Short mmCIF file of C-alpha atoms in Angstrom, two decimals:
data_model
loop_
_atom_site.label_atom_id
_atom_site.label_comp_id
_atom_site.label_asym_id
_atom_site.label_seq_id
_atom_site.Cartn_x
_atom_site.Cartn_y
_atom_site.Cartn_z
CA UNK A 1 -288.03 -110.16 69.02
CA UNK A 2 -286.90 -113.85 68.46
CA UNK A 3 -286.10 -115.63 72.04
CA UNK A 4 -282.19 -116.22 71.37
CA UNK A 5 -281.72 -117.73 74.77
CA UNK A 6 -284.48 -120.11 74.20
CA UNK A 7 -282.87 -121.52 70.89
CA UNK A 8 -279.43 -121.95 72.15
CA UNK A 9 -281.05 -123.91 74.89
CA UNK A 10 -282.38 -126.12 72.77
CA UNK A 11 -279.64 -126.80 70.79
CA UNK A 12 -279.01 -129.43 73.78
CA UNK A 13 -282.32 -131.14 73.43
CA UNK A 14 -282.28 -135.13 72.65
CA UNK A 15 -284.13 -134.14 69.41
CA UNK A 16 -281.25 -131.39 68.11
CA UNK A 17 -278.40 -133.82 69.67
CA UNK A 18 -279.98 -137.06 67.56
CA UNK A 19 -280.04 -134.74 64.50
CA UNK A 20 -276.47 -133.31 64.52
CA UNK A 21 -275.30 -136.74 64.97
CA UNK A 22 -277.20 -138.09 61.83
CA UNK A 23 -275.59 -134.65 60.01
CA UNK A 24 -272.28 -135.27 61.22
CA UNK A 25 -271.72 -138.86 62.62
CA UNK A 26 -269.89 -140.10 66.15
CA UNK A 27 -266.06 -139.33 66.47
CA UNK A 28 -265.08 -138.07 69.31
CA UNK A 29 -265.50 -134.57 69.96
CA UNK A 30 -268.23 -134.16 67.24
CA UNK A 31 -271.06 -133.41 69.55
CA UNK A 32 -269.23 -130.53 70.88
CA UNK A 33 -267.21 -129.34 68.09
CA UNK A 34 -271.09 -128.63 66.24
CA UNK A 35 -272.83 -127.64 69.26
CA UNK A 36 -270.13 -124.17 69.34
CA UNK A 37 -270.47 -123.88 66.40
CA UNK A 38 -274.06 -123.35 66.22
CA UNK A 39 -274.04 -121.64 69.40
CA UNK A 40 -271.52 -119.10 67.59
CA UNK A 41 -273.79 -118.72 64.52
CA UNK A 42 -276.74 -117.81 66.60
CA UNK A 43 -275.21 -115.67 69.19
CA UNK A 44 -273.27 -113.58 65.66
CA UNK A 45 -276.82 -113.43 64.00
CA UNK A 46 -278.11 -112.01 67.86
CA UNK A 47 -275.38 -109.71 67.73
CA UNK A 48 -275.68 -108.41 64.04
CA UNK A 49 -279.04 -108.61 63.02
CA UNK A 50 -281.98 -108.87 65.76
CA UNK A 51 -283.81 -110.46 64.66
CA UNK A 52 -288.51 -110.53 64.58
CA UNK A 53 -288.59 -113.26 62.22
CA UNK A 54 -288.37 -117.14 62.61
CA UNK A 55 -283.97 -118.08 62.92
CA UNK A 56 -283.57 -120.88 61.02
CA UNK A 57 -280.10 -122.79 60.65
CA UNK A 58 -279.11 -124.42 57.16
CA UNK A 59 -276.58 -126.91 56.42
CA UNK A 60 -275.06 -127.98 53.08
CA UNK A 61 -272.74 -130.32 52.91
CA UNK A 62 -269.38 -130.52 50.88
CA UNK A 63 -268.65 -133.54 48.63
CA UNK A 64 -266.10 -135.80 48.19
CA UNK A 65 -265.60 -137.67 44.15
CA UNK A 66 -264.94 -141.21 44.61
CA UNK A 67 -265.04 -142.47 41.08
CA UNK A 68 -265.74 -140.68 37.63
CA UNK A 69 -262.87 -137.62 37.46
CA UNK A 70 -263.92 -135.20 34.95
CA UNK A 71 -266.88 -136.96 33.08
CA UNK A 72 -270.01 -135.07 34.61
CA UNK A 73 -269.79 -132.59 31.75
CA UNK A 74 -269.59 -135.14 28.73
CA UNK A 75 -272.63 -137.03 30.19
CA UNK A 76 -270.75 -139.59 32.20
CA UNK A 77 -271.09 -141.63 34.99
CA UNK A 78 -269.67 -140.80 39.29
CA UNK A 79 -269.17 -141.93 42.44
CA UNK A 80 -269.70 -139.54 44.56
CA UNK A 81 -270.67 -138.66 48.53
CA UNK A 82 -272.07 -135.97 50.36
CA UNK A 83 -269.41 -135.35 53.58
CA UNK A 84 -269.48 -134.68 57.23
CA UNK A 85 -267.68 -131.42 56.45
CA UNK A 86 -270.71 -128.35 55.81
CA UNK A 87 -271.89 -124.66 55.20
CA UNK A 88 -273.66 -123.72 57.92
CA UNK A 89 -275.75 -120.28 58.41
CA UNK A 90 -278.16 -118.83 60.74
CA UNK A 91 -280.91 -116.42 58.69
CA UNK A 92 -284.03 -114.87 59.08
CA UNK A 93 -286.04 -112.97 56.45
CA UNK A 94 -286.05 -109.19 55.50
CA UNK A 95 -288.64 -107.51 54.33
CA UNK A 96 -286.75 -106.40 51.67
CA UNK A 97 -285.01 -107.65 49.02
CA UNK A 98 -281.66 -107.70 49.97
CA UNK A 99 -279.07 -110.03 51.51
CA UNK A 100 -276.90 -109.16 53.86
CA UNK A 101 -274.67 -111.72 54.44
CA UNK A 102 -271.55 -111.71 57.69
CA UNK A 103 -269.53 -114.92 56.39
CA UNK A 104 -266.78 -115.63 58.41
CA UNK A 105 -262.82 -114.55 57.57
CA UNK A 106 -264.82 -112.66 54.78
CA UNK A 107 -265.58 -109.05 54.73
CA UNK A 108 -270.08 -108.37 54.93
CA UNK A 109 -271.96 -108.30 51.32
CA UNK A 110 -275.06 -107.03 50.61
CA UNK A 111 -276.70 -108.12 47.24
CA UNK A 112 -279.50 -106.05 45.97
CA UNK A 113 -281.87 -109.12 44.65
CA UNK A 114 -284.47 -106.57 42.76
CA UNK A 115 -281.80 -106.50 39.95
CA UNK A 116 -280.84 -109.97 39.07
CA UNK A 117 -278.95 -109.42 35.56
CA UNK A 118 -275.55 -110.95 35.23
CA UNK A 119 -273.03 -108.37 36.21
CA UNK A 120 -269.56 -109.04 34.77
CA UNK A 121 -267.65 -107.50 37.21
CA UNK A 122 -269.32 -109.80 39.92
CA UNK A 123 -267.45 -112.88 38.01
CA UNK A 124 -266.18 -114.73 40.37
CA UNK A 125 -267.40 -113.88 43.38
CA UNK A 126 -270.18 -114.80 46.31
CA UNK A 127 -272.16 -112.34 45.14
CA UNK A 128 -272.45 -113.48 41.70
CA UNK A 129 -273.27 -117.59 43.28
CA UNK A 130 -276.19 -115.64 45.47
CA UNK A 131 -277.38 -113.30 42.79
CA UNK A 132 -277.49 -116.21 40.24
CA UNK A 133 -279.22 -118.73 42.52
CA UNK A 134 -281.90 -116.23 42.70
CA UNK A 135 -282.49 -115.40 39.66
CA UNK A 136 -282.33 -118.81 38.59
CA UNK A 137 -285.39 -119.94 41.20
CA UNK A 138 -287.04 -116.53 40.27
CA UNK A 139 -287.28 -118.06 36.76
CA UNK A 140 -288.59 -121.00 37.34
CA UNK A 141 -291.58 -119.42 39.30
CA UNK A 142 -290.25 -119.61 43.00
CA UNK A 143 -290.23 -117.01 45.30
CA UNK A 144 -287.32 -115.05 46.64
CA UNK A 145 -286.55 -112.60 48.97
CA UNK A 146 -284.00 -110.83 50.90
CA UNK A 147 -282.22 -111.81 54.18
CA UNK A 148 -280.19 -111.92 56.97
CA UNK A 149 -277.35 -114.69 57.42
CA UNK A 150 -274.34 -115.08 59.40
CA UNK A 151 -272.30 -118.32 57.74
CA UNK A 152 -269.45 -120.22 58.50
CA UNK A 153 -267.88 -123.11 56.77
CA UNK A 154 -266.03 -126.42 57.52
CA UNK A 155 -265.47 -127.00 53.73
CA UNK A 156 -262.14 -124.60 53.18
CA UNK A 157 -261.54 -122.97 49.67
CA UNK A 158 -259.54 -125.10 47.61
CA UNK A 159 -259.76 -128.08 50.09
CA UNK A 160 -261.07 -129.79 46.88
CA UNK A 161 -264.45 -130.48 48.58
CA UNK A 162 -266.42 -128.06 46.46
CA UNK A 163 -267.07 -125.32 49.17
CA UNK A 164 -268.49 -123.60 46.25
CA UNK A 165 -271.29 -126.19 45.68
CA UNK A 166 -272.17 -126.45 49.24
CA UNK A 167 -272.57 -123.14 49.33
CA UNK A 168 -274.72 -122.26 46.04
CA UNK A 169 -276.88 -125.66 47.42
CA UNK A 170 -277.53 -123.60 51.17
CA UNK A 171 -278.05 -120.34 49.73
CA UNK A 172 -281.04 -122.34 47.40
CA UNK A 173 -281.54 -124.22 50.50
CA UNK A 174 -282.05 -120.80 52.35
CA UNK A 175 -284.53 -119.06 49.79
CA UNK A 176 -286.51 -122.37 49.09
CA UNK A 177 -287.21 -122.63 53.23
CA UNK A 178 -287.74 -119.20 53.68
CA UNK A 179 -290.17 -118.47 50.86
CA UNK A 180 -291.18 -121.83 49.57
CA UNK A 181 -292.04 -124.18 52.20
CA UNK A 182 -288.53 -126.16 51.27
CA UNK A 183 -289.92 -128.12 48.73
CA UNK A 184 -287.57 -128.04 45.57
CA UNK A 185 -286.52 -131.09 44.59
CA UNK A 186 -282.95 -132.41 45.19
CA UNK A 187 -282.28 -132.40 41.50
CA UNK A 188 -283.61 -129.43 40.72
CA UNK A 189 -281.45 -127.57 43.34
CA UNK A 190 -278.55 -128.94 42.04
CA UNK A 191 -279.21 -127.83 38.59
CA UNK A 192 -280.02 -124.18 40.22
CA UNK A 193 -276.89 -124.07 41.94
CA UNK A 194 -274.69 -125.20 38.48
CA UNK A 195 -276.45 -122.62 36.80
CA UNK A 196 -275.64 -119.82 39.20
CA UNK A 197 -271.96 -120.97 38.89
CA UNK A 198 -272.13 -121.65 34.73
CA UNK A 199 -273.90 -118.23 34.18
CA UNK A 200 -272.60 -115.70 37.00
CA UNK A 201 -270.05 -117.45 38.70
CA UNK A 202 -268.46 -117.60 35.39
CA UNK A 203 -267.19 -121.46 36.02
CA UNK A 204 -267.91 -123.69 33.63
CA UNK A 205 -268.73 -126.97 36.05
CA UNK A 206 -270.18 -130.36 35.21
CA UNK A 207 -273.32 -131.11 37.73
CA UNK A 208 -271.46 -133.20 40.06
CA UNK A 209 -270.47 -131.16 43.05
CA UNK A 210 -274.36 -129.71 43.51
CA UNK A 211 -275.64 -133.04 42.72
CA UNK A 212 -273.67 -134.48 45.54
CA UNK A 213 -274.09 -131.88 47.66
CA UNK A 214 -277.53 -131.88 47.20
CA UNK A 215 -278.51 -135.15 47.04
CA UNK A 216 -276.95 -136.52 50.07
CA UNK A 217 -275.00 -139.90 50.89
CA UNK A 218 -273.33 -141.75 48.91
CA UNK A 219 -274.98 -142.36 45.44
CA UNK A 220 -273.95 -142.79 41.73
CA UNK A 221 -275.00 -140.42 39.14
CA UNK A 222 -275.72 -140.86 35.60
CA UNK A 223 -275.59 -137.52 33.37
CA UNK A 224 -276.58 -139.24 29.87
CA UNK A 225 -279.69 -137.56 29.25
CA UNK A 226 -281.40 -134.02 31.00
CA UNK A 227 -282.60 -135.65 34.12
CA UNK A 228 -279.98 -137.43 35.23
CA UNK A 229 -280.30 -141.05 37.09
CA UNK A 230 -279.44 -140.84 40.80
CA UNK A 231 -279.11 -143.81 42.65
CA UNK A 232 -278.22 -143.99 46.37
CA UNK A 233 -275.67 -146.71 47.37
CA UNK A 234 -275.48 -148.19 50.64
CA UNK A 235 -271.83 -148.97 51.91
CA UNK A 236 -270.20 -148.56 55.49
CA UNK A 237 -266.31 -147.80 54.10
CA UNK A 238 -265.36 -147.55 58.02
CA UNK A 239 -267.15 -151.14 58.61
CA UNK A 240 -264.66 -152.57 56.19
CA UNK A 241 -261.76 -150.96 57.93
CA UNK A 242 -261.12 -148.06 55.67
CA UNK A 243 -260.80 -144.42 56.54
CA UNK A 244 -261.30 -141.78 53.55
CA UNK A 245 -258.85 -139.19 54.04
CA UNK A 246 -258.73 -135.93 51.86
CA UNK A 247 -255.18 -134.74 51.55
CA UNK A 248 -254.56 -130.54 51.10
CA UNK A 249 -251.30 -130.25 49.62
CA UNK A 250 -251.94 -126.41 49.48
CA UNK A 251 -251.54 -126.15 46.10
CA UNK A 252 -253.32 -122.92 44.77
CA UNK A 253 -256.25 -122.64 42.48
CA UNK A 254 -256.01 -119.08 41.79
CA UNK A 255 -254.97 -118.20 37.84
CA UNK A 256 -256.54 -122.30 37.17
CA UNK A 257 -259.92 -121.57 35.80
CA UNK A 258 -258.72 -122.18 32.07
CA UNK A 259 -256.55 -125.12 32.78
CA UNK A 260 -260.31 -126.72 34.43
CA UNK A 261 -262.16 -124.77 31.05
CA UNK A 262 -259.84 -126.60 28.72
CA UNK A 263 -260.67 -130.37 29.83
CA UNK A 264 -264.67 -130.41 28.98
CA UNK A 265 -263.49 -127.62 25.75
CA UNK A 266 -261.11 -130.72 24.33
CA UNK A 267 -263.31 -133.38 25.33
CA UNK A 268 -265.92 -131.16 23.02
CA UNK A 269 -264.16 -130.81 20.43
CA UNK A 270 -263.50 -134.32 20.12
CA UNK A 271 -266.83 -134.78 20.09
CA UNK A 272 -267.96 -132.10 17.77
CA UNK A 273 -265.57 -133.93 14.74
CA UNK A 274 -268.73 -136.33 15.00
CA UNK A 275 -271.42 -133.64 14.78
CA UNK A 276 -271.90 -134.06 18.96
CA UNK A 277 -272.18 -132.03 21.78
CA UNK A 278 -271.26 -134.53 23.91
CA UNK A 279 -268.41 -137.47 23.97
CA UNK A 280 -271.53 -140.07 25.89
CA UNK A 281 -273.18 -139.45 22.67
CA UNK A 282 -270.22 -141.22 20.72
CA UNK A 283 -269.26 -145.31 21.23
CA UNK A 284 -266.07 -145.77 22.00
CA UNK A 285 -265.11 -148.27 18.71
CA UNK A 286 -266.27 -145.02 16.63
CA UNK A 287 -263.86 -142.55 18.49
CA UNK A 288 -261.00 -145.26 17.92
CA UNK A 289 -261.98 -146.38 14.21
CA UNK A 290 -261.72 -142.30 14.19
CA UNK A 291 -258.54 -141.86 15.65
CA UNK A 292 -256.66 -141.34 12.46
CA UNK A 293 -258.77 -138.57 11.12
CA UNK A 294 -258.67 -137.03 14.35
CA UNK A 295 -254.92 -136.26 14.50
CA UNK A 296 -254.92 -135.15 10.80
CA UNK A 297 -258.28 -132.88 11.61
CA UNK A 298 -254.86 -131.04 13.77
CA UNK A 299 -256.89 -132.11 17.25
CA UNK A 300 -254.32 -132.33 19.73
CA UNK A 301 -252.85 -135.69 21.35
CA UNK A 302 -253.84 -134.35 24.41
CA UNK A 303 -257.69 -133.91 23.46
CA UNK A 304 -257.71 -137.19 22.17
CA UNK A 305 -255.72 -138.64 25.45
CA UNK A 306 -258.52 -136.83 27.46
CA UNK A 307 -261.48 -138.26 25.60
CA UNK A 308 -259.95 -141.54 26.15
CA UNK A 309 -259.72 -141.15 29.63
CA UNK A 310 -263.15 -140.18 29.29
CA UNK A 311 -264.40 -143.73 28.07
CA UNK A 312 -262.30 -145.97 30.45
CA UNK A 313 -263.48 -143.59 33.34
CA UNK A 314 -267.26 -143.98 32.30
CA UNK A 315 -266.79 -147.71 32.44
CA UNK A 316 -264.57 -147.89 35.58
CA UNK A 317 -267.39 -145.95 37.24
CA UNK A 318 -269.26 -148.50 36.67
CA UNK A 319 -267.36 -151.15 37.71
CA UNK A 320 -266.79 -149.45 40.76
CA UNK A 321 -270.42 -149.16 41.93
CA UNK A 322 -270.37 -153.20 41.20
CA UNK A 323 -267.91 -154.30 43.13
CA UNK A 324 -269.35 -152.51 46.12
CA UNK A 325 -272.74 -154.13 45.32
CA UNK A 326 -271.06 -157.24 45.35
CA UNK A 327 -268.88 -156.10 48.37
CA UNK A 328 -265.84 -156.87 46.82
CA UNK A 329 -263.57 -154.47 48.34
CA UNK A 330 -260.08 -155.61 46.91
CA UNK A 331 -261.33 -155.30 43.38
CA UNK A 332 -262.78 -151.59 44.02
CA UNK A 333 -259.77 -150.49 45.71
CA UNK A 334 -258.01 -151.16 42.49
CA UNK A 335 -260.29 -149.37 40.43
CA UNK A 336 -259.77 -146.41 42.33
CA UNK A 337 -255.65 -146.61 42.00
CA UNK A 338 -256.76 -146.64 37.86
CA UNK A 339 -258.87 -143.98 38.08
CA UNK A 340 -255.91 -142.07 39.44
CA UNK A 341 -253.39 -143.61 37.14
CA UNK A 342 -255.70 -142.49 34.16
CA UNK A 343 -256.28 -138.92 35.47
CA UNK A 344 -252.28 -138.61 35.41
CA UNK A 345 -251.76 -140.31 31.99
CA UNK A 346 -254.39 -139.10 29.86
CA UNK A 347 -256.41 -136.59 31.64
CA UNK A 348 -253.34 -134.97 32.53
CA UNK A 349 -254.81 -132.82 35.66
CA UNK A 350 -252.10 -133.94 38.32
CA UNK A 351 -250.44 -130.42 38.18
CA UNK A 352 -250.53 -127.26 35.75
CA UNK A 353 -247.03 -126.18 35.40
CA UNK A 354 -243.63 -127.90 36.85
CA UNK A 355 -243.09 -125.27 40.01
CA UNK A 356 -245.96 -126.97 41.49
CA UNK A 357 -245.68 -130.43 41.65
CA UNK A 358 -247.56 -131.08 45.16
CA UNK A 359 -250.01 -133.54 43.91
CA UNK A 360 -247.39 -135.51 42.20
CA UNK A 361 -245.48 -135.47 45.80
CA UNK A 362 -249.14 -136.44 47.32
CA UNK A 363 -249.93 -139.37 45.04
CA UNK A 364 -246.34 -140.57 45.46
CA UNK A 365 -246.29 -141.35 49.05
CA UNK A 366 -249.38 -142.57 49.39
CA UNK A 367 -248.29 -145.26 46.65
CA UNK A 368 -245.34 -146.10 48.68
CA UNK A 369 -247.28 -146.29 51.74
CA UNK A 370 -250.55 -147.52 50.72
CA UNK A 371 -249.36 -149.66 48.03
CA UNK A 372 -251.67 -153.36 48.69
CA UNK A 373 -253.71 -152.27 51.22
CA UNK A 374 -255.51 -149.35 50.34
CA UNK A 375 -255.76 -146.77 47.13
CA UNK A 376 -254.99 -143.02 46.42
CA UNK A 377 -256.37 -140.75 43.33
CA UNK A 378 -256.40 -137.37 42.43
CA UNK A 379 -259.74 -135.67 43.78
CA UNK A 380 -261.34 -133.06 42.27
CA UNK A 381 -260.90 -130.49 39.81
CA UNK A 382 -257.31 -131.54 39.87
CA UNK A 383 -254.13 -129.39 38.99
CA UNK A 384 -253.94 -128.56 42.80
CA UNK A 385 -255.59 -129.17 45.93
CA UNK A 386 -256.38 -132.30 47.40
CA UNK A 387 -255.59 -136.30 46.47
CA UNK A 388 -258.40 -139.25 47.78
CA UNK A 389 -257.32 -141.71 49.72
CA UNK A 390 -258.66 -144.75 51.45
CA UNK A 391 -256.65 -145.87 54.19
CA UNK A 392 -256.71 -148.73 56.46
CA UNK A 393 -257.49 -147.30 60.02
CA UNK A 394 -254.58 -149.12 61.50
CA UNK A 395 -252.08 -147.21 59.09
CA UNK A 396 -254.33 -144.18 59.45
CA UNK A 397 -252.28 -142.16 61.85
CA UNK A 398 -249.07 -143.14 60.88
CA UNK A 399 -250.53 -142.30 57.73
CA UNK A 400 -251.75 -138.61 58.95
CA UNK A 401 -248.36 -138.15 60.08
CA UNK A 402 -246.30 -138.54 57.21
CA UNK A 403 -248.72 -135.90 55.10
CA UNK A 404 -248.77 -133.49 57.63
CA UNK A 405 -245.17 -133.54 58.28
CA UNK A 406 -244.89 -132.97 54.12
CA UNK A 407 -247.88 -131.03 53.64
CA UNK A 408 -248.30 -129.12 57.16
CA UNK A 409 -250.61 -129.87 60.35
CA UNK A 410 -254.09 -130.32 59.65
CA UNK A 411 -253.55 -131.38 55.67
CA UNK A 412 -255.43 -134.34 56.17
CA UNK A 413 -259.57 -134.29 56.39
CA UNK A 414 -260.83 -138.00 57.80
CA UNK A 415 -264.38 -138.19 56.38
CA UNK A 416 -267.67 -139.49 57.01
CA UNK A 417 -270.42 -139.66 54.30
CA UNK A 418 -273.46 -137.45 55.28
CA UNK A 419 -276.43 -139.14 54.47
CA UNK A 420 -278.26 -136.02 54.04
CA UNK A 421 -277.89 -133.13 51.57
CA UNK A 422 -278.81 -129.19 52.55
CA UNK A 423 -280.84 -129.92 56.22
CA UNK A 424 -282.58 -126.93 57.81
CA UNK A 425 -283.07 -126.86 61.81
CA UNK A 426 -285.26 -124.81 63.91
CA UNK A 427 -285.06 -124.28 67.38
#
């Protein structure tokens, strides 16, 4: 039997303290907020499971879109950072090929892994993401197996952080270090996770959430051609004086999943007037010189709004990631107000019907309070959910205050970029 008492002691060595602060960074409280709740994971997977094998703990983390809103699946360009905020599991290996999984405020699953078809009736669900992940590294040639996890997560559904990505990256996180010596590439994991969420999820996602999450830090992504160019970015937003806080207005994503489908479908069929897949694949004075035929081919104002969107996104993005090289902070800040301004004009992903207006409300007084010293966008998805904001830390509480006393207590998520992806500990 696996010496539980011995790993929880250790989970106060220098060695495990030095790591969770690299994973999670040095506010106050940290330390101990992480050290319960990996004490809690192991003592759950003690009292559920047994365990004979090796406990391992995984991390993924959630991600936070800076710059590029909705261009991952035309090819484009983000800005984008791994966050401080994770899905966290303890697991050990069966020796069969299930997965038996205790998450928390969720009811047990077990997924069979023998059979690893797509199962309709599993759309939508965290069976389907685990099932799909699978089958996916099955495919490729990795080995999988069954096992036992008890998880837990600091990335809420429908905080707008992608607690879906974080969690497709650990559960290819878990199955690459229990079975493959954790050696998949960052990339590659990130393309397993989208494809668990394309093909059995039933979601059809651009590669930016798994690429963040999986990649770590903060870094800028290119999605032109198959393997896309990531390049890792170094800037300290809290050194400059800025807080990144995620707002939840509590919005609902339930009933959304065609309002997301119908932004990459327009954007598409923009593109496929040209004979492309893809709107990168198109120059911009060709979809203008175009614009004409467009509107008489009966393609809606709005598709063509969203494809331009599309272009002045791609080339904000990279604006973006030069006025940080140059560390021109006023000039990025206003990028990030256009990116927003843009996503409400012409991608039109602010909200879905009128009865929920809560990111409108969200954007709205962070402009009045932000307005010339910081910036605000719509994060995400979009529709509902969450709005980006960079705040100066000496308006940050006052700040805090006025969105929780709209939104509710605990709306507001103060960040701090991980600069790791998925990270596995043993103890």
């Amino acid at each position: 039997m696996i010496d539980y008492a011995r790993m929880l002691r250790n989970l106060k060595s220098p060695e495990v303290v030095d790591r969770l602060s690299h994973l999670y960074g040095n506010r106050d409280g940290m330390l101990v907020e992480q050290t319960t709740r990996y004490t809690m994971m192991l003592k759950r997977h003690e009292d559920l499971f047994h365990a004979d094998s090796e406990v391992l703990l995984v991390s993924a983390p959630g991600r936070t879109e800076i710059g590029g809103n909705h261009t991952d699946h035309n090819r484009g360009k983000v800005l984008a950072a791994a966050v401080n905020l994770d899905t966290l599991a303890a697991v050990s290996a069966r020796k069969d090929m299930e997965v038996h999984l205790h998450s928390e405020g969720y009811r047990p699953l077990v997924v069979d892994l023998s059979d690893l078809s797509v199962r309709p009736r599993e759309k939508g669900t965290t069976a389907a993401l685990i099932r799909g992940v699978a089958a996916r590294m099955k495919e490729l040639g990795y080995k999988i197996g069954g096992f036992d996890a008890c998880a837990t997560s600091s990335v809420a559904s429908g905080s707008g952080l992608s607690s879906s990505a974080a969690f497709e990256v650990m559960v290819c996180a878990i199955l690459d270090a229990l079975y493959n010596g954790f050696t998949i590439d960052y990339k590659l994991r990130a393309q397993i996770s989208q494809y668990a969420e394309n093909v059995y999820f039933g979601k059809p996602s651009g590669l930016l959430d798994q690429m963040a999450s999986s990649a770590g830090g903060l870094v800028t992504i290119d999605f032109k051609n198959d393997d896309p160019d990531v390049r890792p970015l170094s800037y300290d937003f809290a050194a400059k004086g800025y807080a990144l806080v995620v707002v939840a207005t509590g919005g609902s994503h339930a009933d959304l999943t065609d309002d997301y489908a119908a932004i990459p479908a327009e954007m598409k069929q923009v593109a496929a007037h040209f004979g492309e897949s893809h709107l990168r694949r198109i120059r911009h004075e060709e979809f203008l010189q175009e614009l004409p035929a467009l509107r008489k081919e009966k393609i809606s104002d709005r598709a063509i709004l969203r494809a331009m969107h599309f272009y002045q996104e791609n080339a904000r993005v990279t604006r973006q990631v030069a006025a940080l090289d140059k560390d021109q902070v006023p000039a990025f800040l206003q990028e990030i107000i256009s990116s927003g301004r843009s996503s409400y004009m012409y991608l039109q992903n602010v909200y879905a019907n009128v009865k929920d207006e809560s990111l409108a409300l969200a954007l709205a007084l962070a402009e009045g309070k932000l307005s010339g010293k910081g910036a605000w966008r719509i994060h995400g998805g979009g529709f509902a959910g969450t709005t980006l904001n960079f705040v100066p830390q000496e308006e940050l509480e006052s700040f805090v205050e006025m969105m929780e006393g709209a939104f509710g207590e605990r709306c507001c998520h103060v960040l701090d970029i991980r600069p790791e992806g998925p990270a596995v500990i043993r103890l």
